[in-house]
mmCIF file with all atom_site columns, C-alpha atoms in Angstrom:
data_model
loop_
_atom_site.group_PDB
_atom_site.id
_atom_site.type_symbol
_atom_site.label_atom_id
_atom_site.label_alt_id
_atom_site.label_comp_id
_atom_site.label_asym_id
_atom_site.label_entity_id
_atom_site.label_seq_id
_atom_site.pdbx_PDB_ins_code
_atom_site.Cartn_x
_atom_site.Cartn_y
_atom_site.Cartn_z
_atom_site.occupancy
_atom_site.B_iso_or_equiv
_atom_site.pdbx_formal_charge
_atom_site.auth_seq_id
_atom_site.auth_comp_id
_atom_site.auth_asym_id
_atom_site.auth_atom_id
_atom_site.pdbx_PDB_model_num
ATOM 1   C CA . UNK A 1 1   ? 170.600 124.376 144.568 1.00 54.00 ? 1   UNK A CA 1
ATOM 2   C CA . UNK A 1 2   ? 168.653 127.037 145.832 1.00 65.00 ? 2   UNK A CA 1
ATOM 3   C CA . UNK A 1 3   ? 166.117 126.281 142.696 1.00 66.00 ? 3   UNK A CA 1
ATOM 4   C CA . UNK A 1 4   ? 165.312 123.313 144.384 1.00 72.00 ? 4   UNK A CA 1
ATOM 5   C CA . UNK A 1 5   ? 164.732 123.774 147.322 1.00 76.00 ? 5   UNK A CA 1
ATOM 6   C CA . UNK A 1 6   ? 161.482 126.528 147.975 1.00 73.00 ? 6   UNK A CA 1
ATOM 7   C CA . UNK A 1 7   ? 161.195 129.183 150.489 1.00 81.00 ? 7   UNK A CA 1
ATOM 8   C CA . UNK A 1 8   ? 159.519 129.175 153.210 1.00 84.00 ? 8   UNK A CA 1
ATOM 9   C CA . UNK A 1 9   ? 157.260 131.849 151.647 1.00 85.00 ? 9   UNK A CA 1
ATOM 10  C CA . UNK A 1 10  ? 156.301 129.672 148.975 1.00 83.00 ? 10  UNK A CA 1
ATOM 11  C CA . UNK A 1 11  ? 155.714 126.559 150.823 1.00 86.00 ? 11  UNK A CA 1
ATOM 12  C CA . UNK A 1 12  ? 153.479 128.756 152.868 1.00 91.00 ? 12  UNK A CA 1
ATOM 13  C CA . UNK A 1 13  ? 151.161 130.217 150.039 1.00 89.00 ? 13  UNK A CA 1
ATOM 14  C CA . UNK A 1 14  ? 151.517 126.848 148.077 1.00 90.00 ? 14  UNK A CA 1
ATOM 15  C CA . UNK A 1 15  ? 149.988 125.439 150.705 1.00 93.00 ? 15  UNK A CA 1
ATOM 16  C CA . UNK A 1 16  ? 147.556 127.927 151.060 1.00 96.00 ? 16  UNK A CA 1
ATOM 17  C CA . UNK A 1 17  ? 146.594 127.634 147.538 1.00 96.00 ? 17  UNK A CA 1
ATOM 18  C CA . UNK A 1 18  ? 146.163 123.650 148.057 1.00 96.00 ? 18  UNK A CA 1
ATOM 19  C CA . UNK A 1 19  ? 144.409 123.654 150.824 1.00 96.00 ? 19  UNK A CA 1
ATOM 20  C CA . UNK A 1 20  ? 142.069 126.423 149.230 1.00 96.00 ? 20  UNK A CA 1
ATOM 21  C CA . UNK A 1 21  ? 141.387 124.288 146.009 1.00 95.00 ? 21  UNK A CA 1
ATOM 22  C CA . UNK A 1 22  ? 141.196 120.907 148.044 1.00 94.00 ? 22  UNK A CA 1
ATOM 23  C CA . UNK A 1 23  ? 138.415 122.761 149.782 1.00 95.00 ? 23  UNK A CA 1
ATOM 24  C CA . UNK A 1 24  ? 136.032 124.164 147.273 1.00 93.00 ? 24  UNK A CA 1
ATOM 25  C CA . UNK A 1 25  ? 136.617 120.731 145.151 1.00 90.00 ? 25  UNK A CA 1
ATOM 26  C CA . UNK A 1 26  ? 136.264 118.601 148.197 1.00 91.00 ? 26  UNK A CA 1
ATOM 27  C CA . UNK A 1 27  ? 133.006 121.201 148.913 1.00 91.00 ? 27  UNK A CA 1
ATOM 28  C CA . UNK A 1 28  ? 131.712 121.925 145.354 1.00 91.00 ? 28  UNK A CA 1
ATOM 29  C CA . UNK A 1 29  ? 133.168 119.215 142.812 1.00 88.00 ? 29  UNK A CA 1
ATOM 30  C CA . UNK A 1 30  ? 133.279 115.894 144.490 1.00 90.00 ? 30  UNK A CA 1
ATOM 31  C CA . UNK A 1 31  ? 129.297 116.153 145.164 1.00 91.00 ? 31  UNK A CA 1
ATOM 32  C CA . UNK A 1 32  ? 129.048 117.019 141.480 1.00 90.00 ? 32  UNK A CA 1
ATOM 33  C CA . UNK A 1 33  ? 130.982 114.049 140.633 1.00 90.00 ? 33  UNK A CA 1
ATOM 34  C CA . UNK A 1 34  ? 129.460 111.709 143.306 1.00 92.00 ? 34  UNK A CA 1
ATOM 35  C CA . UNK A 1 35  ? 125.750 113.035 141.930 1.00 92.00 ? 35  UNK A CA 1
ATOM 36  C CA . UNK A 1 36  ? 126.625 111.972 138.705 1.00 93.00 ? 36  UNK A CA 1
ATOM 37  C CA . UNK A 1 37  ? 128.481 108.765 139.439 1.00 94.00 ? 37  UNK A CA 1
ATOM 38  C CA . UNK A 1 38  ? 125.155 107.860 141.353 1.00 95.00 ? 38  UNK A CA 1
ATOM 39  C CA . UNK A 1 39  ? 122.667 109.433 138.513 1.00 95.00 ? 39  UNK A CA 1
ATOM 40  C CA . UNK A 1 40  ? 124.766 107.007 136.312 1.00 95.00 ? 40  UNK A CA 1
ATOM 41  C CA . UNK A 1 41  ? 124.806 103.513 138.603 1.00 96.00 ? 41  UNK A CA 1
ATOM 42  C CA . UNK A 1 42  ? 120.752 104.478 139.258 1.00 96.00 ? 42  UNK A CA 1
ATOM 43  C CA . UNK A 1 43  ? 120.623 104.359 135.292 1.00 96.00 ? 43  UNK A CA 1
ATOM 44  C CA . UNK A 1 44  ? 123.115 101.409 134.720 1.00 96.00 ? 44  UNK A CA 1
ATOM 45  C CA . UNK A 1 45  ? 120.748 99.459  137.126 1.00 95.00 ? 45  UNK A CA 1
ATOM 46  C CA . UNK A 1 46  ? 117.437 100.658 135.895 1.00 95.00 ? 46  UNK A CA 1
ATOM 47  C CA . UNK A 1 47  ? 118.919 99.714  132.531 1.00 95.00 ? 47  UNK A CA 1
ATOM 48  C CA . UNK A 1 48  ? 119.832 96.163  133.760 1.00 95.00 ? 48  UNK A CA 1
ATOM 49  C CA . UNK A 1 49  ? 116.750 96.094  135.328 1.00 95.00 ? 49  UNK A CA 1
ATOM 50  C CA . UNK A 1 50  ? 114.651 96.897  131.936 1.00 95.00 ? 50  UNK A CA 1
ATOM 51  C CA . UNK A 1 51  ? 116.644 94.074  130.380 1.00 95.00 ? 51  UNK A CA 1
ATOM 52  C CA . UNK A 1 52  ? 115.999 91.649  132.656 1.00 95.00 ? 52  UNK A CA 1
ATOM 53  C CA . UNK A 1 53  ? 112.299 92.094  132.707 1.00 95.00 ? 53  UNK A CA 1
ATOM 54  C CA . UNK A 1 54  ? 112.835 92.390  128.646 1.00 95.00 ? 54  UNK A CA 1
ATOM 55  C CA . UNK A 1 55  ? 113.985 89.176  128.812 1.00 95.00 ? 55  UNK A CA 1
ATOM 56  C CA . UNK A 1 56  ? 111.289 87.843  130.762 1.00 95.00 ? 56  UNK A CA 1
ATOM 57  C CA . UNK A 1 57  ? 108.783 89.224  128.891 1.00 94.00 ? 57  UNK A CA 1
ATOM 58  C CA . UNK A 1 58  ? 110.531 87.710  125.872 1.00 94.00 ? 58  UNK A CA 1
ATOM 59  C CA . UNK A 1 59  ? 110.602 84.370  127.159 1.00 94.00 ? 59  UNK A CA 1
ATOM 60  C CA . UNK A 1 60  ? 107.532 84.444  128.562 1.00 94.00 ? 60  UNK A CA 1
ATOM 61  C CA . UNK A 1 61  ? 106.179 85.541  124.427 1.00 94.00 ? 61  UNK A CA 1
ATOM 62  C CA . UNK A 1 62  ? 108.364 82.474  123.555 1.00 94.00 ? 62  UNK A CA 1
ATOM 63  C CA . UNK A 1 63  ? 106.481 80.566  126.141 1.00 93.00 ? 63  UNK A CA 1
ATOM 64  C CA . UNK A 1 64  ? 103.076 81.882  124.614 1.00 93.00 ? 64  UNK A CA 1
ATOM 65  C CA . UNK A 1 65  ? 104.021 81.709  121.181 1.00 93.00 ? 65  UNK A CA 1
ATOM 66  C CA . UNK A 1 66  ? 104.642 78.178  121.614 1.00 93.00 ? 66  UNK A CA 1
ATOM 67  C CA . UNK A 1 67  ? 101.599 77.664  123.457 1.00 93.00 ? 67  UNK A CA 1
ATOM 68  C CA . UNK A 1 68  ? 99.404  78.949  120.585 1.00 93.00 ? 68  UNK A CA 1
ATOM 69  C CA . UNK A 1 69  ? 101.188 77.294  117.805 1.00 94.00 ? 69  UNK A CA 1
ATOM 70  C CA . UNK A 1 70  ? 100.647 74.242  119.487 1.00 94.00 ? 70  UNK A CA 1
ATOM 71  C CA . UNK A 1 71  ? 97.009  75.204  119.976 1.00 94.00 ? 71  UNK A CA 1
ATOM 72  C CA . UNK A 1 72  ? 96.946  76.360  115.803 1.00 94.00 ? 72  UNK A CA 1
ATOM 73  C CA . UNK A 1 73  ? 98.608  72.819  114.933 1.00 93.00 ? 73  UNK A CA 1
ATOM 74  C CA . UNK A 1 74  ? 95.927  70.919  117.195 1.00 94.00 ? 74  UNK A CA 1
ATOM 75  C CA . UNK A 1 75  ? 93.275  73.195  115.395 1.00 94.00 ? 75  UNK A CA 1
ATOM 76  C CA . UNK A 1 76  ? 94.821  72.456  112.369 1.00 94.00 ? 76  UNK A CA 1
ATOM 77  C CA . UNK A 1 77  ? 94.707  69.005  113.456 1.00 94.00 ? 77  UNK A CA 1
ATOM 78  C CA . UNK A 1 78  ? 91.034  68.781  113.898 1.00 94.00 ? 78  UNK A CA 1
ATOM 79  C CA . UNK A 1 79  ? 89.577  70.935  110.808 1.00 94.00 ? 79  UNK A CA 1
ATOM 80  C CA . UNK A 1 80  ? 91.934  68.591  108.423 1.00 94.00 ? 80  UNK A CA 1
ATOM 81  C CA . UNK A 1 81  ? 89.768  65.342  110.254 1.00 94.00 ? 81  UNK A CA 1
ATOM 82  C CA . UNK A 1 82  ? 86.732  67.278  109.758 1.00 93.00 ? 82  UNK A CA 1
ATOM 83  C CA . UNK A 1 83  ? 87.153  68.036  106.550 1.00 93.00 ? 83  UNK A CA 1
ATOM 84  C CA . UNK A 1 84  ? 88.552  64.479  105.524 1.00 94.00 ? 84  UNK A CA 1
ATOM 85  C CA . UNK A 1 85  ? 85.414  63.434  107.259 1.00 93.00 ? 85  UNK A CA 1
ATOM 86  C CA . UNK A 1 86  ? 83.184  65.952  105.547 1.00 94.00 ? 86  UNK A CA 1
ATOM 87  C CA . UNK A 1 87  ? 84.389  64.910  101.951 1.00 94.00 ? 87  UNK A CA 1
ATOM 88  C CA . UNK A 1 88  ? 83.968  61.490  103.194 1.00 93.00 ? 88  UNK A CA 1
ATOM 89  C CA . UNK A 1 89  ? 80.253  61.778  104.047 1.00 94.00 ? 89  UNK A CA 1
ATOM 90  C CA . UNK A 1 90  ? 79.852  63.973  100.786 1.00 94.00 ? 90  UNK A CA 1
ATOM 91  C CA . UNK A 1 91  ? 82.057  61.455  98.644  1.00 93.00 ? 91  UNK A CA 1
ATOM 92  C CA . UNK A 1 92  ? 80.106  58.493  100.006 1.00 93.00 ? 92  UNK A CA 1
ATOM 93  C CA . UNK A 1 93  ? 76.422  60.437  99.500  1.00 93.00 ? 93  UNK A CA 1
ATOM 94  C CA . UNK A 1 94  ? 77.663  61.007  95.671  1.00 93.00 ? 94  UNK A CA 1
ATOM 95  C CA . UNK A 1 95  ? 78.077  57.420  95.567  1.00 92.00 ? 95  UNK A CA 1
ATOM 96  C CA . UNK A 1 96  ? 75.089  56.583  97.336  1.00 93.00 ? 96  UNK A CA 1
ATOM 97  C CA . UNK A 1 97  ? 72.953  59.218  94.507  1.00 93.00 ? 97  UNK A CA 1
ATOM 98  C CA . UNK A 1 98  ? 75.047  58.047  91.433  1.00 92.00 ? 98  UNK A CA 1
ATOM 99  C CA . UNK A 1 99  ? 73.928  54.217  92.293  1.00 91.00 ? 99  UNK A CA 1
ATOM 100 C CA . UNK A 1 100 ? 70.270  55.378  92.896  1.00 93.00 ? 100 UNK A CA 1
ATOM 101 C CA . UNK A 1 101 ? 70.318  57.243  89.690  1.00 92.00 ? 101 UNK A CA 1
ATOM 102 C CA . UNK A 1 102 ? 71.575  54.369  87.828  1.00 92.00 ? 102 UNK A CA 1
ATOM 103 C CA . UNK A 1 103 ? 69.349  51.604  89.234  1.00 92.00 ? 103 UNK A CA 1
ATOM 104 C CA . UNK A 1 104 ? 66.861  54.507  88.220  1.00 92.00 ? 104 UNK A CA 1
ATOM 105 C CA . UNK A 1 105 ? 68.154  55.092  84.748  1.00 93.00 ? 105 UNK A CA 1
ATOM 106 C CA . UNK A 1 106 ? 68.259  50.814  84.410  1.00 94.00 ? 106 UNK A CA 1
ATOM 107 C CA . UNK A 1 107 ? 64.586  50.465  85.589  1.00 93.00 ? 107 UNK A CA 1
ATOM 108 C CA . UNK A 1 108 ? 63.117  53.408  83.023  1.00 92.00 ? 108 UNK A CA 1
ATOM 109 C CA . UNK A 1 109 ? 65.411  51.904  80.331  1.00 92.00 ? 109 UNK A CA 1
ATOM 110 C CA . UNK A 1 110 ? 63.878  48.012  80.968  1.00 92.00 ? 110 UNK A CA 1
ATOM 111 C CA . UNK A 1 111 ? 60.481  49.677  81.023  1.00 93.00 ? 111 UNK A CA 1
ATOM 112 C CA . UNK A 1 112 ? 61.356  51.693  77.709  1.00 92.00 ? 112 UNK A CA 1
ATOM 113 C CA . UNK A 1 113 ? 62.737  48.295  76.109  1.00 94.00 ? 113 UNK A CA 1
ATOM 114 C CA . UNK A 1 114 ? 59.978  46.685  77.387  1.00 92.00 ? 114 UNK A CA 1
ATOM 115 C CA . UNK A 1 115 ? 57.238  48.993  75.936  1.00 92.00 ? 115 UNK A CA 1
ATOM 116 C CA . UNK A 1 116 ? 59.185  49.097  72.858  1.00 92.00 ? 116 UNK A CA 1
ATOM 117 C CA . UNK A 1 117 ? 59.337  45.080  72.823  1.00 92.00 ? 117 UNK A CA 1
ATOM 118 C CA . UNK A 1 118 ? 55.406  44.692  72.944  1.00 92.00 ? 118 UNK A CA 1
ATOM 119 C CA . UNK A 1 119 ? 55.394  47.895  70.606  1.00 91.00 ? 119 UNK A CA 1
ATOM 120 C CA . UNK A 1 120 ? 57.253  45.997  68.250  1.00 91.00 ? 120 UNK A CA 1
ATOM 121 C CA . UNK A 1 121 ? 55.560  42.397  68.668  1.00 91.00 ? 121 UNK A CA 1
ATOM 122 C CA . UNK A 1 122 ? 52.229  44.024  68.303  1.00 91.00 ? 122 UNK A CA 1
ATOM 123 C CA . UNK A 1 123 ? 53.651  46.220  65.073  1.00 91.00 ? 123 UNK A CA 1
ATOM 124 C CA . UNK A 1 124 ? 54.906  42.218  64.245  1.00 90.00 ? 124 UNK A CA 1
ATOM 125 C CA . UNK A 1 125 ? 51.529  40.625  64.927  1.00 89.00 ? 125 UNK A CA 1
ATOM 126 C CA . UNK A 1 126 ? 49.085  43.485  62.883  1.00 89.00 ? 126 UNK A CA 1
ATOM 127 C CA . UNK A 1 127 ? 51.854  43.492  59.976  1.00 87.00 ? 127 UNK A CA 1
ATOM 128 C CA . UNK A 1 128 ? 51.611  39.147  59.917  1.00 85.00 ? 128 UNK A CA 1
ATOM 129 C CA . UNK A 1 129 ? 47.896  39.818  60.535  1.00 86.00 ? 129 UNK A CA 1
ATOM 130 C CA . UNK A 1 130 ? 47.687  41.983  57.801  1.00 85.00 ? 130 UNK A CA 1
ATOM 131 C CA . UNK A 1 131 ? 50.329  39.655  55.524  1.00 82.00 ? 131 UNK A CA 1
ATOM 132 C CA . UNK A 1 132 ? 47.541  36.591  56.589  1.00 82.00 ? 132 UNK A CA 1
ATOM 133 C CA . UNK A 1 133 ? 44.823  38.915  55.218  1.00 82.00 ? 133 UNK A CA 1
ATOM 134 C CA . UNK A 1 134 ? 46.513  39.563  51.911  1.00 81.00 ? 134 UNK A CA 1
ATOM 135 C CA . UNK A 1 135 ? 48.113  36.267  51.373  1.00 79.00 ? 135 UNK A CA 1
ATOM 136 C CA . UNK A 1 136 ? 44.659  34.886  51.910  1.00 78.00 ? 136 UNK A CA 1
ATOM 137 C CA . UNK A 1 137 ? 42.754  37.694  49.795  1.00 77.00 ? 137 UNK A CA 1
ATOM 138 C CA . UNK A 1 138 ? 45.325  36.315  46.669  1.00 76.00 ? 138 UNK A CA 1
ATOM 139 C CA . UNK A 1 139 ? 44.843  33.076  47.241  1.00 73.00 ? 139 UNK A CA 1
ATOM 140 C CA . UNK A 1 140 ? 41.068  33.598  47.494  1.00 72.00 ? 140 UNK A CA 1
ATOM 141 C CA . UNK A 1 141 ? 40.950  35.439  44.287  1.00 72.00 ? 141 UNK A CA 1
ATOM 142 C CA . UNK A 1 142 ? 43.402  32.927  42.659  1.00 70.00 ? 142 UNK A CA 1
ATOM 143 C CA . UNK A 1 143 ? 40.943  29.824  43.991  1.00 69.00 ? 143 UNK A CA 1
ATOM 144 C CA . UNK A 1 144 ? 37.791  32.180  42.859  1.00 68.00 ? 144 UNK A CA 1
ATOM 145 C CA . UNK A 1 145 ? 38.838  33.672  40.034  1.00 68.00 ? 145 UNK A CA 1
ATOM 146 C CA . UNK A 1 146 ? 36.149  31.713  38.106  1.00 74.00 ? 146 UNK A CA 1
ATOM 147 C CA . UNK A 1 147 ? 33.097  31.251  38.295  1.00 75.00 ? 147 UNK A CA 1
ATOM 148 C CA . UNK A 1 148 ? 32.854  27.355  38.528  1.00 79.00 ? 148 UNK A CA 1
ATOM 149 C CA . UNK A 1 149 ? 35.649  27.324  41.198  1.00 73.00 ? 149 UNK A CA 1
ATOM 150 C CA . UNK A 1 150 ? 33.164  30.411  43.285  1.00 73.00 ? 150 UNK A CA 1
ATOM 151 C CA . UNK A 1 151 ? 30.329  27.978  43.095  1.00 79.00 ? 151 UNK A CA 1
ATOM 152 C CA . UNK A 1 152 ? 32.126  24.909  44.371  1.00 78.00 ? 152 UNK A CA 1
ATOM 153 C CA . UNK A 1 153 ? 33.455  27.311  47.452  1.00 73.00 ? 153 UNK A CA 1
ATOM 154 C CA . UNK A 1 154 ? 29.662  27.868  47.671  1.00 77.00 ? 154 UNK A CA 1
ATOM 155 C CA . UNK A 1 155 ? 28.788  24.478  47.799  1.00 82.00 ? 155 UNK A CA 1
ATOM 156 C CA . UNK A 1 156 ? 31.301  22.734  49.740  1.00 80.00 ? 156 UNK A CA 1
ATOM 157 C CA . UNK A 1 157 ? 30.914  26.195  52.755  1.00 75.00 ? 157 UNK A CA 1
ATOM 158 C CA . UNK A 1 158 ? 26.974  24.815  52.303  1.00 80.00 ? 158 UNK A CA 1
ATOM 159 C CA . UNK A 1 159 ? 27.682  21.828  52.996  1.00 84.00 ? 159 UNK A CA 1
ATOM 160 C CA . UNK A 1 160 ? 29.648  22.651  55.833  1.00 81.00 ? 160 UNK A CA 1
ATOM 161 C CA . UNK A 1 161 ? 27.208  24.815  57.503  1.00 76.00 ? 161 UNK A CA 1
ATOM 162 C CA . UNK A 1 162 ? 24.305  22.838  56.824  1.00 65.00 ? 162 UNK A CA 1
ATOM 163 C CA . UNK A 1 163 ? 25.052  19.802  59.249  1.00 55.00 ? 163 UNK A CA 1
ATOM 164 C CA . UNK A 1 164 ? 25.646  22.478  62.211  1.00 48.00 ? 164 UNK A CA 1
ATOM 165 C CA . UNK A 1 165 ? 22.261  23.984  61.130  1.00 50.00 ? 165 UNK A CA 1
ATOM 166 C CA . UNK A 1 166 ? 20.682  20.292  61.807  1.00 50.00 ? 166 UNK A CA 1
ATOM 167 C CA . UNK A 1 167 ? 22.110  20.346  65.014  1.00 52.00 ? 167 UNK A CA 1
ATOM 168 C CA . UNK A 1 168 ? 21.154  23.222  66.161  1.00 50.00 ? 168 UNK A CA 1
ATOM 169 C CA . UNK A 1 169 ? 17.349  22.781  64.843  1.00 48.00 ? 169 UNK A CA 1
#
């Protein structure tokens, strides 16, 4: 039994021993420890702290982001009804050329149908002109081809004239 129980002695310079270690950790290693449990709640809340204002500045980019798509969509918006309008304007002012170049395009081709209408009537009129001419040339030289037939002519275009000469003396 005498193992377990300790002598005085021992108690004494047990004690000693404790109360020596309990003093330089108590002195020396719970500052140490207390330093860094503090150095590491400082960080844990700076951290925390980072994140939070992270997040802010996250939603606050979520809030902007928004902000300008909505802006690029009404932008959007408005150079689509330009450009609608635009093609419009351009659209109707093609229109508007292609009808004034065909009423053109109709008025040169009735003057060119025209032209080529009295072209052809007057082409008509000299070639029956000149058909008159030669139908009356044969029929001249078929009525004169003799010489009693010429002098009857004569006579009878005499006789004609004459009473007009009367007249007019």
């Amino acid at each position: 039994m005498d193992l377990l129980i300790p002598n005085s002695g021992l108690l004494f310079w047990m004690t000693l021993v404790f109360l020596i270690v309990a003093f330089i950790v108590i002195k020396y290693g719970f500052p140490a420890i207390i330093n860094m449990v503090n150095e590491r709640k400082a960080y844990i809340d700076e951290s925390l702290l980072k994140a939070k204002e992270a997040n802010e500045k996250l939603t606050n980019i979520k809030k902007e982001g928004e902000s300008v798509m909505q802006q690029a969509r009404e932008q959007q918006s408005a150079l689509i009804k330009e450009a609608t309008a635009t093609r419009d304007a351009i659209v109707e002012s093609a229109k508007e050329k292609a009808h004034k170049e065909g009423v053109r395009i109709i008025t040169e081709a009735k003057t060119e149908i025209e032209a080529d209408k009295q072209n052809a009537l007057r082409d008509i009129r000299e070639k029956v002109a000149e058909l008159s001419v030669k139908v009356a040339e044969n029929i001249l030289r078929e009525e004169l081809s003799t010489n009693d037939k010429q002098m009857e002519l004569i006579d009878r275009l005499l006789d004609n004239v004459s009473p007009v000469s009367n007249i007019s003396k």
